[in-house]
């Protein structure tokens, strides 16, 4: 989820767009340092726009693994968005593995759980 798409009034104190953006950037840097070829795909809350964004990324790149973050999965109002993302990923990229982090800081561990050796 793109940090600008979130409602920070519901977030713990100290979490704002700048803080979350920095955490995501640090998480992506850690992925690169761990040897992952990262293609970020930040979406907004509109299921239609999110699906379009994901489909565009899938046309441009081949992916074996996709991570869907907590901003999508952990907020009940994003249930339809989460379903749409799961369905578009499995339809458009058969065989793709899906993983889930609980914070930007544990994304490396989430991806490592599903790496095909």
GROMACS .gro file of N, CA, C and O in nm:
model
  468
    1UNK      N    1   0.085  -0.116   0.000
    1UNK     CA    2   0.000   0.000   0.000
    1UNK      C    3   0.090   0.124   0.000
    1UNK      O    4   0.186   0.131   0.078
    2UNK      N    5   0.061   0.216  -0.085
    2UNK     CA    6   0.139   0.338  -0.088
    2UNK      C    7   0.114   0.414   0.042
    2UNK      O    8   0.000   0.426   0.085
    3UNK      N    9   0.219   0.464   0.106
    3UNK     CA   10   0.201   0.534   0.233
    3UNK      C   11   0.102   0.650   0.226
    3UNK      O   12   0.036   0.682   0.324
    4UNK      N   13   0.088   0.713   0.110
    4UNK     CA   14  -0.005   0.826   0.099
    4UNK      C   15  -0.151   0.780   0.100
    4UNK      O   16  -0.241   0.862   0.116
    5UNK      N   17  -0.177   0.650   0.086
    5UNK     CA   18  -0.314   0.599   0.079
    5UNK      C   19  -0.371   0.562   0.216
    5UNK      O   20  -0.488   0.528   0.226
    6UNK      N   21  -0.290   0.567   0.319
    6UNK     CA   22  -0.333   0.519   0.450
    6UNK      C   23  -0.395   0.630   0.535
    6UNK      O   24  -0.360   0.747   0.522
    7UNK      N   25  -0.482   0.590   0.627
    7UNK     CA   26  -0.543   0.680   0.724
    7UNK      C   27  -0.461   0.672   0.852
    7UNK      O   28  -0.473   0.576   0.928
    8UNK      N   29  -0.378   0.772   0.877
    8UNK     CA   30  -0.287   0.767   0.991
    8UNK      C   31  -0.355   0.800   1.123
    8UNK      O   32  -0.295   0.779   1.228
    9UNK      N   33  -0.479   0.843   1.119
    9UNK     CA   34  -0.551   0.868   1.245
    9UNK      C   35  -0.576   0.737   1.319
    9UNK      O   36  -0.602   0.738   1.439
   10UNK      N   37  -0.568   0.626   1.249
   10UNK     CA   38  -0.590   0.494   1.310
   10UNK      C   39  -0.460   0.423   1.344
   10UNK      O   40  -0.463   0.311   1.393
   11UNK      N   41  -0.349   0.487   1.318
   11UNK     CA   42  -0.219   0.425   1.339
   11UNK      C   43  -0.167   0.458   1.480
   11UNK      O   44  -0.207   0.558   1.539
   12UNK      N   45  -0.075   0.374   1.528
   12UNK     CA   46  -0.012   0.405   1.658
   12UNK      C   47   0.062   0.538   1.651
   12UNK      O   48   0.107   0.580   1.544
   13UNK      N   49   0.076   0.602   1.766
   13UNK     CA   50   0.146   0.730   1.772
   13UNK      C   51   0.287   0.714   1.717
   13UNK      O   52   0.354   0.613   1.740
   14UNK      N   53   0.330   0.813   1.641
   14UNK     CA   54   0.464   0.809   1.583
   14UNK      C   55   0.468   0.753   1.442
   14UNK      O   56   0.570   0.759   1.376
   15UNK      N   57   0.358   0.696   1.397
   15UNK     CA   58   0.352   0.644   1.261
   15UNK      C   59   0.278   0.746   1.175
   15UNK      O   60   0.160   0.772   1.194
   16UNK      N   61   0.351   0.805   1.083
   16UNK     CA   62   0.292   0.896   0.986
   16UNK      C   63   0.348   0.860   0.849
   16UNK      O   64   0.426   0.766   0.835
   17UNK      N   65   0.307   0.935   0.749
   17UNK     CA   66   0.349   0.900   0.613
   17UNK      C   67   0.501   0.902   0.597
   17UNK      O   68   0.560   0.811   0.537
   18UNK      N   69   0.566   1.002   0.653
   18UNK     CA   70   0.713   1.010   0.641
   18UNK      C   71   0.780   0.893   0.711
   18UNK      O   72   0.874   0.832   0.656
   19UNK      N   73   0.733   0.858   0.830
   19UNK     CA   74   0.794   0.748   0.905
   19UNK      C   75   0.774   0.615   0.831
   19UNK      O   76   0.866   0.534   0.821
   20UNK      N   77   0.653   0.592   0.781
   20UNK     CA   78   0.626   0.468   0.710
   20UNK      C   79   0.704   0.461   0.580
   20UNK      O   80   0.759   0.356   0.545
   21UNK      N   81   0.712   0.571   0.509
   21UNK     CA   82   0.790   0.575   0.385
   21UNK      C   83   0.935   0.538   0.413
   21UNK      O   84   0.995   0.458   0.340
   22UNK      N   85   0.992   0.593   0.519
   22UNK     CA   86   1.131   0.563   0.554
   22UNK      C   87   1.147   0.415   0.589
   22UNK      O   88   1.245   0.352   0.549
   23UNK      N   89   1.050   0.359   0.661
   23UNK     CA   90   1.058   0.216   0.697
   23UNK      C   91   1.050   0.128   0.573
   23UNK      O   92   1.120   0.029   0.561
   24UNK      N   93   0.961   0.163   0.479
   24UNK     CA   94   0.948   0.086   0.355
   24UNK      C   95   1.077   0.095   0.274
   24UNK      O   96   1.126  -0.006   0.223
   25UNK      N   97   1.132   0.213   0.263
   25UNK     CA   98   1.257   0.230   0.188
   25UNK      C   99   1.370   0.151   0.252
   25UNK      O  100   1.450   0.087   0.181
   26UNK      N  101   1.378   0.151   0.384
   26UNK     CA  102   1.480   0.073   0.454
   26UNK      C  103   1.458  -0.077   0.432
   26UNK      O  104   1.554  -0.152   0.412
   27UNK      N  105   1.332  -0.120   0.435
   27UNK     CA  106   1.300  -0.260   0.407
   27UNK      C  107   1.339  -0.301   0.267
   27UNK      O  108   1.396  -0.409   0.246
   28UNK      N  109   1.313  -0.216   0.169
   28UNK     CA  110   1.352  -0.245   0.031
   28UNK      C  111   1.503  -0.248   0.015
   28UNK      O  112   1.558  -0.332  -0.057
   29UNK      N  113   1.573  -0.159   0.087
   29UNK     CA  114   1.720  -0.160   0.083
   29UNK      C  115   1.772  -0.291   0.143
   29UNK      O  116   1.866  -0.351   0.089
   30UNK      N  117   1.711  -0.336   0.252
   30UNK     CA  118   1.752  -0.463   0.314
   30UNK      C  119   1.730  -0.579   0.218
   30UNK      O  120   1.811  -0.673   0.213
   31UNK      N  121   1.622  -0.574   0.142
   31UNK     CA  122   1.597  -0.679   0.042
   31UNK      C  123   1.707  -0.681  -0.063
   31UNK      O  124   1.756  -0.787  -0.101
   32UNK      N  125   1.745  -0.565  -0.112
   32UNK     CA  126   1.853  -0.556  -0.209
   32UNK      C  127   1.983  -0.609  -0.152
   32UNK      O  128   2.056  -0.683  -0.218
   33UNK      N  129   2.013  -0.572  -0.027
   33UNK     CA  130   2.135  -0.620   0.039
   33UNK      C  131   2.133  -0.771   0.058
   33UNK      O  132   2.238  -0.835   0.060
   34UNK      N  133   2.013  -0.828   0.073
   34UNK     CA  134   1.999  -0.973   0.090
   34UNK      C  135   2.001  -1.047  -0.043
   34UNK      O  136   1.988  -1.169  -0.046
   35UNK      N  137   2.014  -0.973  -0.153
   35UNK     CA  138   2.027  -1.036  -0.284
   35UNK      C  139   1.898  -1.047  -0.362
   35UNK      O  140   1.896  -1.109  -0.469
   36UNK      N  141   1.791  -0.987  -0.314
   36UNK     CA  142   1.664  -0.991  -0.387
   36UNK      C  143   1.661  -0.883  -0.493
   36UNK      O  144   1.708  -0.771  -0.471
   37UNK      N  145   1.605  -0.914  -0.608
   37UNK     CA  146   1.581  -0.817  -0.714
   37UNK      C  147   1.441  -0.762  -0.689
   37UNK      O  148   1.341  -0.826  -0.722
   38UNK      N  149   1.432  -0.646  -0.630
   38UNK     CA  150   1.305  -0.590  -0.582
   38UNK      C  151   1.241  -0.501  -0.687
   38UNK      O  152   1.307  -0.415  -0.746
   39UNK      N  153   1.113  -0.522  -0.709
   39UNK     CA  154   1.033  -0.431  -0.789
   39UNK      C  155   0.916  -0.390  -0.700
   39UNK      O  156   0.827  -0.469  -0.671
   40UNK      N  157   0.921  -0.267  -0.652
   40UNK     CA  158   0.815  -0.218  -0.564
   40UNK      C  159   0.690  -0.190  -0.646
   40UNK      O  160   0.697  -0.142  -0.759
   41UNK      N  161   0.576  -0.223  -0.589
   41UNK     CA  162   0.447  -0.200  -0.654
   41UNK      C  163   0.353  -0.143  -0.548
   41UNK      O  164   0.275  -0.216  -0.486
   42UNK      N  165   0.363  -0.014  -0.525
   42UNK     CA  166   0.281   0.050  -0.424
   42UNK      C  167   0.146   0.088  -0.484
   42UNK      O  168   0.140   0.147  -0.591
   43UNK      N  169   0.040   0.051  -0.415
   43UNK     CA  170  -0.096   0.069  -0.467
   43UNK      C  171  -0.175   0.162  -0.375
   43UNK      O  172  -0.134   0.190  -0.263
   44UNK      N  173  -0.291   0.206  -0.425
   44UNK     CA  174  -0.381   0.279  -0.337
   44UNK      C  175  -0.496   0.188  -0.295
   44UNK      O  176  -0.490   0.067  -0.319
   45UNK      N  177  -0.596   0.243  -0.233
   45UNK     CA  178  -0.702   0.160  -0.175
   45UNK      C  179  -0.811   0.119  -0.275
   45UNK      O  180  -0.894   0.036  -0.242
   46UNK      N  181  -0.811   0.174  -0.393
   46UNK     CA  182  -0.911   0.138  -0.493
   46UNK      C  183  -0.879   0.001  -0.552
   46UNK      O  184  -0.773  -0.016  -0.615
   47UNK      N  185  -0.966  -0.098  -0.534
   47UNK     CA  186  -0.938  -0.230  -0.593
   47UNK      C  187  -0.916  -0.224  -0.744
   47UNK      O  188  -0.828  -0.293  -0.796
   48UNK      N  189  -0.993  -0.141  -0.816
   48UNK     CA  190  -0.976  -0.131  -0.961
   48UNK      C  191  -0.839  -0.075  -0.998
   48UNK      O  192  -0.769  -0.129  -1.084
   49UNK      N  193  -0.800   0.035  -0.933
   49UNK     CA  194  -0.669   0.095  -0.964
   49UNK      C  195  -0.556   0.004  -0.920
   49UNK      O  196  -0.455  -0.009  -0.989
   50UNK      N  197  -0.571  -0.061  -0.804
   50UNK     CA  198  -0.468  -0.153  -0.756
   50UNK      C  199  -0.450  -0.269  -0.853
   50UNK      O  200  -0.338  -0.306  -0.887
   51UNK      N  201  -0.562  -0.327  -0.898
   51UNK     CA  202  -0.554  -0.438  -0.992
   51UNK      C  203  -0.486  -0.394  -1.120
   51UNK      O  204  -0.400  -0.466  -1.174
   52UNK      N  205  -0.519  -0.278  -1.169
   52UNK     CA  206  -0.457  -0.227  -1.291
   52UNK      C  207  -0.307  -0.208  -1.273
   52UNK      O  208  -0.228  -0.245  -1.360
   53UNK      N  209  -0.266  -0.154  -1.159
   53UNK     CA  210  -0.125  -0.134  -1.130
   53UNK      C  211  -0.050  -0.267  -1.125
   53UNK      O  212   0.057  -0.282  -1.182
   54UNK      N  213  -0.109  -0.365  -1.058
   54UNK     CA  214  -0.045  -0.497  -1.047
   54UNK      C  215  -0.036  -0.563  -1.184
   54UNK      O  216   0.067  -0.618  -1.221
   55UNK      N  217  -0.143  -0.557  -1.263
   55UNK     CA  218  -0.139  -0.616  -1.397
   55UNK      C  219  -0.030  -0.551  -1.483
   55UNK      O  220   0.040  -0.619  -1.558
   56UNK      N  221  -0.016  -0.419  -1.470
   56UNK     CA  222   0.088  -0.349  -1.546
   56UNK      C  223   0.227  -0.400  -1.506
   56UNK      O  224   0.311  -0.428  -1.592
   57UNK      N  225   0.251  -0.414  -1.376
   57UNK     CA  226   0.380  -0.467  -1.330
   57UNK      C  227   0.402  -0.610  -1.380
   57UNK      O  228   0.513  -0.646  -1.417
   58UNK      N  229   0.297  -0.691  -1.382
   58UNK     CA  230   0.310  -0.829  -1.427
   58UNK      C  231   0.339  -0.838  -1.577
   58UNK      O  232   0.403  -0.932  -1.622
   59UNK      N  233   0.291  -0.740  -1.653
   59UNK     CA  234   0.323  -0.736  -1.796
   59UNK      C  235   0.469  -0.698  -1.819
   59UNK      O  236   0.531  -0.741  -1.916
   60UNK      N  237   0.523  -0.615  -1.730
   60UNK     CA  238   0.659  -0.563  -1.748
   60UNK      C  239   0.768  -0.654  -1.691
   60UNK      O  240   0.883  -0.643  -1.731
   61UNK      N  241   0.732  -0.740  -1.596
   61UNK     CA  242   0.831  -0.822  -1.526
   61UNK      C  243   0.776  -0.962  -1.502
   61UNK      O  244   0.656  -0.981  -1.492
   62UNK      N  245   0.866  -1.058  -1.490
   62UNK     CA  246   0.828  -1.193  -1.449
   62UNK      C  247   0.860  -1.206  -1.300
   62UNK      O  248   0.969  -1.170  -1.256
   63UNK      N  249   0.764  -1.253  -1.223
   63UNK     CA  250   0.781  -1.265  -1.079
   63UNK      C  251   0.759  -1.409  -1.035
   63UNK      O  252   0.667  -1.475  -1.082
   64UNK      N  253   0.841  -1.455  -0.943
   64UNK     CA  254   0.821  -1.585  -0.882
   64UNK      C  255   0.764  -1.573  -0.743
   64UNK      O  256   0.714  -1.670  -0.686
   65UNK      N  257   0.768  -1.450  -0.688
   65UNK     CA  258   0.727  -1.428  -0.550
   65UNK      C  259   0.669  -1.288  -0.538
   65UNK      O  260   0.722  -1.193  -0.595
   66UNK      N  261   0.559  -1.275  -0.466
   66UNK     CA  262   0.499  -1.144  -0.440
   66UNK      C  263   0.468  -1.134  -0.291
   66UNK      O  264   0.422  -1.230  -0.229
   67UNK      N  265   0.493  -1.018  -0.234
   67UNK     CA  266   0.465  -0.992  -0.094
   67UNK      C  267   0.352  -0.890  -0.086
   67UNK      O  268   0.359  -0.786  -0.152
   68UNK      N  269   0.249  -0.922  -0.011
   68UNK     CA  270   0.139  -0.828   0.012
   68UNK      C  271   0.150  -0.783   0.157
   68UNK      O  272   0.146  -0.863   0.250
   69UNK      N  273   0.165  -0.653   0.175
   69UNK     CA  274   0.192  -0.596   0.307
   69UNK      C  275   0.070  -0.585   0.397
   69UNK      O  276  -0.045  -0.599   0.356
   70UNK      N  277   0.100  -0.556   0.521
   70UNK     CA  278  -0.002  -0.547   0.625
   70UNK      C  279  -0.102  -0.436   0.603
   70UNK      O  280  -0.215  -0.446   0.650
   71UNK      N  281  -0.064  -0.329   0.534
   71UNK     CA  282  -0.158  -0.221   0.506
   71UNK      C  283  -0.279  -0.270   0.427
   71UNK      O  284  -0.389  -0.217   0.438
   72UNK      N  285  -0.259  -0.374   0.349
   72UNK     CA  286  -0.368  -0.435   0.273
   72UNK      C  287  -0.437  -0.542   0.356
   72UNK      O  288  -0.558  -0.544   0.370
   73UNK      N  289  -0.357  -0.632   0.413
   73UNK     CA  290  -0.412  -0.751   0.478
   73UNK      C  291  -0.475  -0.728   0.615
   73UNK      O  292  -0.565  -0.798   0.653
   74UNK      N  293  -0.423  -0.634   0.689
   74UNK     CA  294  -0.458  -0.625   0.830
   74UNK      C  295  -0.569  -0.525   0.861
   74UNK      O  296  -0.605  -0.508   0.976
   75UNK      N  297  -0.624  -0.463   0.759
   75UNK     CA  298  -0.730  -0.365   0.780
   75UNK      C  299  -0.859  -0.420   0.719
   75UNK      O  300  -0.865  -0.441   0.598
   76UNK      N  301  -0.960  -0.442   0.803
   76UNK     CA  302  -1.083  -0.503   0.753
   76UNK      C  303  -1.145  -0.432   0.632
   76UNK      O  304  -1.201  -0.497   0.544
   77UNK      N  305  -1.129  -0.302   0.625
   77UNK     CA  306  -1.187  -0.228   0.512
   77UNK      C  307  -1.116  -0.258   0.381
   77UNK      O  308  -1.166  -0.222   0.273
   78UNK      N  309  -1.002  -0.327   0.386
   78UNK     CA  310  -0.929  -0.363   0.264
   78UNK      C  311  -0.949  -0.508   0.224
   78UNK      O  312  -0.874  -0.560   0.141
   79UNK      N  313  -1.051  -0.574   0.278
   79UNK     CA  314  -1.074  -0.715   0.245
   79UNK      C  315  -1.095  -0.736   0.096
   79UNK      O  316  -1.034  -0.824   0.036
   80UNK      N  317  -1.179  -0.656   0.033
   80UNK     CA  318  -1.202  -0.670  -0.112
   80UNK      C  319  -1.073  -0.645  -0.189
   80UNK      O  320  -1.040  -0.719  -0.282
   81UNK      N  321  -0.998  -0.545  -0.149
   81UNK     CA  322  -0.870  -0.516  -0.214
   81UNK      C  323  -0.777  -0.636  -0.203
   81UNK      O  324  -0.716  -0.678  -0.301
   82UNK      N  325  -0.768  -0.695  -0.085
   82UNK     CA  326  -0.683  -0.812  -0.063
   82UNK      C  327  -0.726  -0.928  -0.152
   82UNK      O  328  -0.644  -0.991  -0.219
   83UNK      N  329  -0.856  -0.955  -0.157
   83UNK     CA  330  -0.907  -1.062  -0.243
   83UNK      C  331  -0.872  -1.037  -0.390
   83UNK      O  332  -0.829  -1.128  -0.461
   84UNK      N  333  -0.891  -0.915  -0.433
   84UNK     CA  334  -0.862  -0.883  -0.574
   84UNK      C  335  -0.714  -0.903  -0.605
   84UNK      O  336  -0.678  -0.957  -0.711
   85UNK      N  337  -0.628  -0.861  -0.514
   85UNK     CA  338  -0.484  -0.879  -0.537
   85UNK      C  339  -0.447  -1.026  -0.543
   85UNK      O  340  -0.372  -1.068  -0.632
   86UNK      N  341  -0.498  -1.106  -0.450
   86UNK     CA  342  -0.470  -1.250  -0.453
   86UNK      C  343  -0.516  -1.311  -0.585
   86UNK      O  344  -0.443  -1.389  -0.647
   87UNK      N  345  -0.635  -1.276  -0.627
   87UNK     CA  346  -0.690  -1.334  -0.749
   87UNK      C  347  -0.616  -1.289  -0.874
   87UNK      O  348  -0.588  -1.371  -0.963
   88UNK      N  349  -0.580  -1.163  -0.883
   88UNK     CA  350  -0.508  -1.118  -1.003
   88UNK      C  351  -0.368  -1.179  -1.007
   88UNK      O  352  -0.319  -1.219  -1.113
   89UNK      N  353  -0.303  -1.190  -0.893
   89UNK     CA  354  -0.169  -1.250  -0.891
   89UNK      C  355  -0.172  -1.396  -0.932
   89UNK      O  356  -0.090  -1.440  -1.014
   90UNK      N  357  -0.264  -1.472  -0.877
   90UNK     CA  358  -0.268  -1.615  -0.910
   90UNK      C  359  -0.318  -1.640  -1.052
   90UNK      O  360  -0.280  -1.738  -1.115
   91UNK      N  361  -0.402  -1.551  -1.103
   91UNK     CA  362  -0.452  -1.566  -1.240
   91UNK      C  363  -0.347  -1.525  -1.343
   91UNK      O  364  -0.322  -1.595  -1.439
   92UNK      N  365  -0.285  -1.410  -1.320
   92UNK     CA  366  -0.194  -1.354  -1.420
   92UNK      C  367  -0.052  -1.411  -1.410
   92UNK      O  368   0.024  -1.398  -1.505
   93UNK      N  369  -0.017  -1.469  -1.296
   93UNK     CA  370   0.117  -1.524  -1.279
   93UNK      C  371   0.107  -1.663  -1.216
   93UNK      O  372   0.141  -1.682  -1.099
   94UNK      N  373   0.058  -1.761  -1.293
   94UNK     CA  374   0.043  -1.896  -1.238
   94UNK      C  375   0.174  -1.945  -1.176
   94UNK      O  376   0.281  -1.925  -1.232
   95UNK      N  377   0.162  -2.005  -1.059
   95UNK     CA  378   0.279  -2.057  -0.990
   95UNK      C  379   0.349  -1.957  -0.900
   95UNK      O  380   0.442  -1.993  -0.829
   96UNK      N  381   0.305  -1.831  -0.902
   96UNK     CA  382   0.367  -1.732  -0.816
   96UNK      C  383   0.347  -1.772  -0.669
   96UNK      O  384   0.244  -1.828  -0.633
   97UNK      N  385   0.447  -1.748  -0.589
   97UNK     CA  386   0.439  -1.773  -0.446
   97UNK      C  387   0.403  -1.641  -0.379
   97UNK      O  388   0.448  -1.534  -0.421
   98UNK      N  389   0.322  -1.648  -0.275
   98UNK     CA  390   0.279  -1.529  -0.202
   98UNK      C  391   0.334  -1.535  -0.061
   98UNK      O  392   0.339  -1.641   0.000
   99UNK      N  393   0.376  -1.420  -0.011
   99UNK     CA  394   0.423  -1.414   0.127
   99UNK      C  395   0.369  -1.286   0.190
   99UNK      O  396   0.325  -1.195   0.122
  100UNK      N  397   0.375  -1.284   0.322
  100UNK     CA  398   0.317  -1.173   0.397
  100UNK      C  399   0.410  -1.135   0.512
  100UNK      O  400   0.452  -1.221   0.588
  101UNK      N  401   0.438  -1.006   0.522
  101UNK     CA  402   0.516  -0.958   0.636
  101UNK      C  403   0.420  -0.902   0.741
  101UNK      O  404   0.299  -0.893   0.718
  102UNK      N  405   0.474  -0.865   0.855
  102UNK     CA  406   0.393  -0.796   0.955
  102UNK      C  407   0.441  -0.654   0.975
  102UNK      O  408   0.373  -0.574   1.039
  103UNK      N  409   0.558  -0.622   0.919
  103UNK     CA  410   0.615  -0.487   0.923
  103UNK      C  411   0.723  -0.480   0.816
  103UNK      O  412   0.778  -0.583   0.777
  104UNK      N  413   0.754  -0.359   0.768
  104UNK     CA  414   0.859  -0.349   0.666
  104UNK      C  415   0.991  -0.411   0.711
  104UNK      O  416   1.067  -0.461   0.630
  105UNK      N  417   1.016  -0.412   0.841
  105UNK     CA  418   1.142  -0.463   0.893
  105UNK      C  419   1.157  -0.615   0.883
  105UNK      O  420   1.267  -0.667   0.895
  106UNK      N  421   1.047  -0.689   0.862
  106UNK     CA  422   1.061  -0.835   0.852
  106UNK      C  423   1.024  -0.888   0.713
  106UNK      O  424   0.993  -1.005   0.698
  107UNK      N  425   1.035  -0.803   0.614
  107UNK     CA  426   1.005  -0.844   0.477
  107UNK      C  427   1.105  -0.947   0.426
  107UNK      O  428   1.067  -1.042   0.358
  108UNK      N  429   1.233  -0.932   0.458
  108UNK     CA  430   1.333  -1.028   0.412
  108UNK      C  431   1.297  -1.168   0.461
  108UNK      O  432   1.298  -1.264   0.384
  109UNK      N  433   1.261  -1.179   0.589
  109UNK     CA  434   1.226  -1.310   0.644
  109UNK      C  435   1.101  -1.366   0.577
  109UNK      O  436   1.093  -1.486   0.550
  110UNK      N  437   1.004  -1.279   0.548
  110UNK     CA  438   0.881  -1.324   0.482
  110UNK      C  439   0.911  -1.382   0.344
  110UNK      O  440   0.859  -1.489   0.309
  111UNK      N  441   0.996  -1.316   0.267
  111UNK     CA  442   1.031  -1.366   0.135
  111UNK      C  443   1.113  -1.495   0.143
  111UNK      O  444   1.090  -1.588   0.066
  112UNK      N  445   1.204  -1.501   0.236
  112UNK     CA  446   1.289  -1.620   0.249
  112UNK      C  447   1.207  -1.746   0.279
  112UNK      O  448   1.249  -1.857   0.242
  113UNK      N  449   1.093  -1.731   0.344
  113UNK     CA  450   1.010  -1.849   0.374
  113UNK      C  451   0.961  -1.918   0.247
  113UNK      O  452   0.930  -2.036   0.249
  114UNK      N  453   0.952  -1.845   0.138
  114UNK     CA  454   0.891  -1.900   0.016
  114UNK      C  455   0.981  -1.904  -0.105
  114UNK      O  456   0.935  -1.925  -0.218
  115UNK      N  457   1.110  -1.888  -0.085
  115UNK     CA  458   1.206  -1.898  -0.195
  115UNK      C  459   1.213  -2.042  -0.241
  115UNK      O  460   1.229  -2.133  -0.162
  116UNK      N  461   1.202  -2.062  -0.370
  116UNK     CA  462   1.221  -2.196  -0.427
  116UNK      C  463   1.369  -2.218  -0.449
  116UNK      O  464   1.436  -2.136  -0.510
  117UNK      N  465   1.418  -2.327  -0.401
  117UNK     CA  466   1.561  -2.354  -0.411
  117UNK      C  467   1.590  -2.443  -0.531
  117UNK      O  468   1.514  -2.522  -0.572
   0.00000   0.00000   0.00000
